Amino acid sequence: MFAGADGSLMTRSDTGYAWIHKEFDAWGNKTEESYWDSAKAPASCSDGGYASLRNEYSDTGKLIRSQYFDEQGNPVLRNDTGYASTAYTYDEYNQTASLSYYDADGQPAISPKYFCAGFAYNYDEKGNDTYYWYNG
């Protein structure tokens, strides 16, 4: 939490929020993170442009989905990445098989950093990442 000189809760102009709330599952995985202003209302963080995120995990504890939301709880594009959610798949050895980016409507989104909508990964018999494809 950020406090002013008088000790009261304050929203920082450089971050866009006054405090962060995080929730974790039984295995210590972060399942939710939300940003709040000094009036205890949802606030968008300056660096991402979203007010909350939700993570989903597989039965083996691997991240399978991250979603970003605005102050009203609607999916929102991150202003730093250009997507509203990511989805991961894993192979039988629990290695990342794919990573995909999606917009607020659930359609593939092109990452401005990688100029693609995701990646597909391939591994050799020793588990080494041998090559990957840019999807989209």
PDB file of C-alpha atoms in Angstrom:
ATOM      1  CA  MET A   1       0.000   0.000   0.000  1.00  0.00           C
ATOM      2  CA  PHE A   2       1.091   3.528  -0.690  1.00  0.00           C
ATOM      3  CA  ALA A   3       0.569   6.159   1.980  1.00  0.00           C
ATOM      4  CA  GLY A   4       0.903   9.927   1.781  1.00  0.00           C
ATOM      5  CA  ALA A   5       2.823  12.108   4.206  1.00  0.00           C
ATOM      6  CA  ASP A   6      -0.253  12.233   6.451  1.00  0.00           C
ATOM      7  CA  GLY A   7      -0.452   8.424   6.494  1.00  0.00           C
ATOM      8  CA  SER A   8      -3.617   8.203   4.385  1.00  0.00           C
ATOM      9  CA  LEU A   9      -3.909   5.818   1.470  1.00  0.00           C
ATOM     10  CA  MET A  10      -2.870   7.471  -1.808  1.00  0.00           C
ATOM     11  CA  THR A  11      -2.975   6.525  -5.466  1.00  0.00           C
ATOM     12  CA  ARG A  12       0.456   6.900  -7.025  1.00  0.00           C
ATOM     13  CA  SER A  13       0.454   8.840 -10.279  1.00  0.00           C
ATOM     14  CA  ASP A  14       3.272   6.710 -11.719  1.00  0.00           C
ATOM     15  CA  THR A  15       1.525   3.355 -11.118  1.00  0.00           C
ATOM     16  CA  GLY A  16      -2.170   4.296 -11.260  1.00  0.00           C
ATOM     17  CA  TYR A  17      -3.050   2.406  -8.070  1.00  0.00           C
ATOM     18  CA  ALA A  18      -2.743   2.600  -4.289  1.00  0.00           C
ATOM     19  CA  TRP A  19      -2.531  -1.098  -3.449  1.00  0.00           C
ATOM     20  CA  ILE A  20      -2.469  -4.583  -4.962  1.00  0.00           C
ATOM     21  CA  HIS A  21      -4.506  -7.580  -3.831  1.00  0.00           C
ATOM     22  CA  LYS A  22      -3.227 -11.090  -4.701  1.00  0.00           C
ATOM     23  CA  GLU A  23      -4.763 -14.526  -4.255  1.00  0.00           C
ATOM     24  CA  PHE A  24      -3.018 -17.897  -4.453  1.00  0.00           C
ATOM     25  CA  ASP A  25      -4.145 -21.504  -4.726  1.00  0.00           C
ATOM     26  CA  ALA A  26      -3.155 -24.295  -2.332  1.00  0.00           C
ATOM     27  CA  TRP A  27       0.085 -24.867  -4.300  1.00  0.00           C
ATOM     28  CA  GLY A  28       1.193 -21.235  -4.116  1.00  0.00           C
ATOM     29  CA  ASN A  29       0.263 -20.334  -7.691  1.00  0.00           C
ATOM     30  CA  LYS A  30      -1.011 -16.777  -8.137  1.00  0.00           C
ATOM     31  CA  THR A  31      -4.646 -17.079  -9.256  1.00  0.00           C
ATOM     32  CA  GLU A  32      -5.697 -13.425  -9.099  1.00  0.00           C
ATOM     33  CA  GLU A  33      -4.134  -9.999  -8.884  1.00  0.00           C
ATOM     34  CA  SER A  34      -6.125  -6.771  -8.719  1.00  0.00           C
ATOM     35  CA  TYR A  35      -5.245  -3.097  -8.460  1.00  0.00           C
ATOM     36  CA  TRP A  36      -7.115  -0.579  -6.273  1.00  0.00           C
ATOM     37  CA  ASP A  37      -7.108   3.184  -5.860  1.00  0.00           C
ATOM     38  CA  SER A  38      -7.153   5.178  -2.621  1.00  0.00           C
ATOM     39  CA  ALA A  39     -10.991   5.172  -2.619  1.00  0.00           C
ATOM     40  CA  LYS A  40     -10.859   1.348  -2.619  1.00  0.00           C
ATOM     41  CA  ALA A  41     -12.242   1.162  -6.178  1.00  0.00           C
ATOM     42  CA  PRO A  42     -10.698  -0.939  -8.983  1.00  0.00           C
ATOM     43  CA  ALA A  43      -7.894   0.906 -10.795  1.00  0.00           C
ATOM     44  CA  SER A  44      -5.899   0.218 -13.960  1.00  0.00           C
ATOM     45  CA  CYS A  45      -2.168  -0.152 -13.520  1.00  0.00           C
ATOM     46  CA  SER A  46      -0.195   2.287 -15.659  1.00  0.00           C
ATOM     47  CA  ASP A  47       2.251  -0.214 -17.133  1.00  0.00           C
ATOM     48  CA  GLY A  48      -0.358  -2.720 -18.382  1.00  0.00           C
ATOM     49  CA  GLY A  49      -3.620  -0.791 -18.581  1.00  0.00           C
ATOM     50  CA  TYR A  50      -5.639  -3.496 -16.801  1.00  0.00           C
ATOM     51  CA  ALA A  51      -7.272  -3.596 -13.365  1.00  0.00           C
ATOM     52  CA  SER A  52      -7.015  -7.314 -12.653  1.00  0.00           C
ATOM     53  CA  LEU A  53      -5.701 -10.592 -13.942  1.00  0.00           C
ATOM     54  CA  ARG A  54      -6.768 -14.181 -13.428  1.00  0.00           C
ATOM     55  CA  ASN A  55      -4.573 -17.215 -13.912  1.00  0.00           C
ATOM     56  CA  GLU A  56      -5.735 -20.796 -14.413  1.00  0.00           C
ATOM     57  CA  TYR A  57      -3.539 -23.842 -13.810  1.00  0.00           C
ATOM     58  CA  SER A  58      -3.593 -27.478 -14.915  1.00  0.00           C
ATOM     59  CA  ASP A  59      -3.862 -30.381 -12.488  1.00  0.00           C
ATOM     60  CA  THR A  60      -0.061 -30.548 -12.581  1.00  0.00           C
ATOM     61  CA  GLY A  61       0.281 -26.882 -11.590  1.00  0.00           C
ATOM     62  CA  LYS A  62       1.232 -25.532 -15.024  1.00  0.00           C
ATOM     63  CA  LEU A  63      -0.136 -22.143 -16.100  1.00  0.00           C
ATOM     64  CA  ILE A  64      -2.729 -22.732 -18.823  1.00  0.00           C
ATOM     65  CA  ARG A  65      -4.410 -19.329 -19.106  1.00  0.00           C
ATOM     66  CA  SER A  66      -3.939 -15.701 -18.055  1.00  0.00           C
ATOM     67  CA  GLN A  67      -6.748 -13.191 -18.594  1.00  0.00           C
ATOM     68  CA  TYR A  68      -6.718  -9.406 -18.125  1.00  0.00           C
ATOM     69  CA  PHE A  69      -9.737  -7.293 -17.128  1.00  0.00           C
ATOM     70  CA  ASP A  70     -10.718  -3.616 -16.868  1.00  0.00           C
ATOM     71  CA  GLU A  71     -12.281  -1.905 -13.832  1.00  0.00           C
ATOM     72  CA  GLN A  72     -15.739  -3.273 -14.737  1.00  0.00           C
ATOM     73  CA  GLY A  73     -14.490  -6.868 -15.050  1.00  0.00           C
ATOM     74  CA  ASN A  74     -14.554  -6.953 -18.865  1.00  0.00           C
ATOM     75  CA  PRO A  75     -11.686  -8.485 -20.856  1.00  0.00           C
ATOM     76  CA  VAL A  76      -9.243  -5.764 -21.917  1.00  0.00           C
ATOM     77  CA  LEU A  77      -6.178  -5.567 -24.157  1.00  0.00           C
ATOM     78  CA  ARG A  78      -2.999  -4.899 -22.238  1.00  0.00           C
ATOM     79  CA  ASN A  79      -1.535  -1.631 -23.452  1.00  0.00           C
ATOM     80  CA  ASP A  80       2.009  -3.006 -23.180  1.00  0.00           C
ATOM     81  CA  THR A  81       1.473  -6.306 -25.041  1.00  0.00           C
ATOM     82  CA  GLY A  82      -1.607  -5.887 -27.247  1.00  0.00           C
ATOM     83  CA  TYR A  83      -3.465  -8.969 -26.017  1.00  0.00           C
ATOM     84  CA  ALA A  84      -6.165  -9.706 -23.420  1.00  0.00           C
ATOM     85  CA  SER A  85      -5.278 -13.307 -22.621  1.00  0.00           C
ATOM     86  CA  THR A  86      -2.690 -16.001 -23.143  1.00  0.00           C
ATOM     87  CA  ALA A  87      -3.187 -19.753 -23.337  1.00  0.00           C
ATOM     88  CA  TYR A  88      -0.582 -22.490 -22.920  1.00  0.00           C
ATOM     89  CA  THR A  89      -0.660 -26.170 -23.854  1.00  0.00           C
ATOM     90  CA  TYR A  90       1.810 -28.816 -22.723  1.00  0.00           C
ATOM     91  CA  ASP A  91       3.075 -32.092 -24.142  1.00  0.00           C
ATOM     92  CA  GLU A  92       3.143 -35.457 -22.401  1.00  0.00           C
ATOM     93  CA  TYR A  93       6.400 -34.454 -20.667  1.00  0.00           C
ATOM     94  CA  ASN A  94       4.865 -31.252 -19.289  1.00  0.00           C
ATOM     95  CA  GLN A  95       6.940 -29.070 -21.624  1.00  0.00           C
ATOM     96  CA  THR A  96       5.308 -26.060 -23.268  1.00  0.00           C
ATOM     97  CA  ALA A  97       3.793 -27.192 -26.585  1.00  0.00           C
ATOM     98  CA  SER A  98       2.196 -23.864 -27.500  1.00  0.00           C
ATOM     99  CA  LEU A  99       1.593 -20.318 -26.382  1.00  0.00           C
ATOM    100  CA  SER A 100      -1.246 -18.315 -27.938  1.00  0.00           C
ATOM    101  CA  TYR A 101      -2.349 -14.680 -27.635  1.00  0.00           C
ATOM    102  CA  TYR A 102      -6.005 -13.559 -27.775  1.00  0.00           C
ATOM    103  CA  ASP A 103      -7.863 -10.254 -27.942  1.00  0.00           C
ATOM    104  CA  ALA A 104     -10.764  -9.172 -25.710  1.00  0.00           C
ATOM    105  CA  ASP A 105     -13.229 -11.088 -27.943  1.00  0.00           C
ATOM    106  CA  GLY A 106     -11.266 -14.342 -27.720  1.00  0.00           C
ATOM    107  CA  GLN A 107      -9.887 -14.059 -31.253  1.00  0.00           C
ATOM    108  CA  PRO A 108      -6.168 -14.523 -32.032  1.00  0.00           C
ATOM    109  CA  ALA A 109      -4.182 -11.340 -31.391  1.00  0.00           C
ATOM    110  CA  ILE A 110      -0.882 -10.382 -32.973  1.00  0.00           C
ATOM    111  CA  SER A 111       1.774  -9.521 -30.410  1.00  0.00           C
ATOM    112  CA  PRO A 112       3.478  -6.232 -31.345  1.00  0.00           C
ATOM    113  CA  LYS A 113       6.677  -7.584 -29.789  1.00  0.00           C
ATOM    114  CA  TYR A 114       6.828 -10.879 -31.726  1.00  0.00           C
ATOM    115  CA  PHE A 115       4.561 -10.040 -34.712  1.00  0.00           C
ATOM    116  CA  CYS A 116       2.642 -13.282 -34.330  1.00  0.00           C
ATOM    117  CA  ALA A 117      -0.379 -14.723 -32.499  1.00  0.00           C
ATOM    118  CA  GLY A 118       1.645 -17.336 -30.630  1.00  0.00           C
ATOM    119  CA  PHE A 119       4.250 -20.061 -30.785  1.00  0.00           C
ATOM    120  CA  ALA A 120       4.397 -23.837 -31.216  1.00  0.00           C
ATOM    121  CA  TYR A 121       7.419 -25.593 -29.701  1.00  0.00           C
ATOM    122  CA  ASN A 122       9.222 -28.817 -30.592  1.00  0.00           C
ATOM    123  CA  TYR A 123      11.663 -30.804 -28.450  1.00  0.00           C
ATOM    124  CA  ASP A 124      14.160 -33.583 -29.111  1.00  0.00           C
ATOM    125  CA  GLU A 125      14.233 -36.897 -27.239  1.00  0.00           C
ATOM    126  CA  LYS A 126      16.333 -35.309 -24.470  1.00  0.00           C
ATOM    127  CA  GLY A 127      13.797 -32.542 -23.894  1.00  0.00           C
ATOM    128  CA  ASN A 128      15.840 -29.804 -25.554  1.00  0.00           C
ATOM    129  CA  ASP A 129      13.877 -27.036 -27.280  1.00  0.00           C
ATOM    130  CA  THR A 130      14.975 -27.689 -30.873  1.00  0.00           C
ATOM    131  CA  TYR A 131      12.787 -25.257 -32.806  1.00  0.00           C
ATOM    132  CA  TYR A 132       9.575 -23.284 -32.654  1.00  0.00           C
ATOM    133  CA  TRP A 133       7.106 -21.782 -35.068  1.00  0.00           C
ATOM    134  CA  TYR A 134       5.561 -18.359 -35.082  1.00  0.00           C
ATOM    135  CA  ASN A 135       1.785 -18.790 -35.434  1.00  0.00           C
ATOM    136  CA  GLY A 136      -0.384 -16.231 -37.172  1.00  0.00           C
TER     137      GLY A 136
END
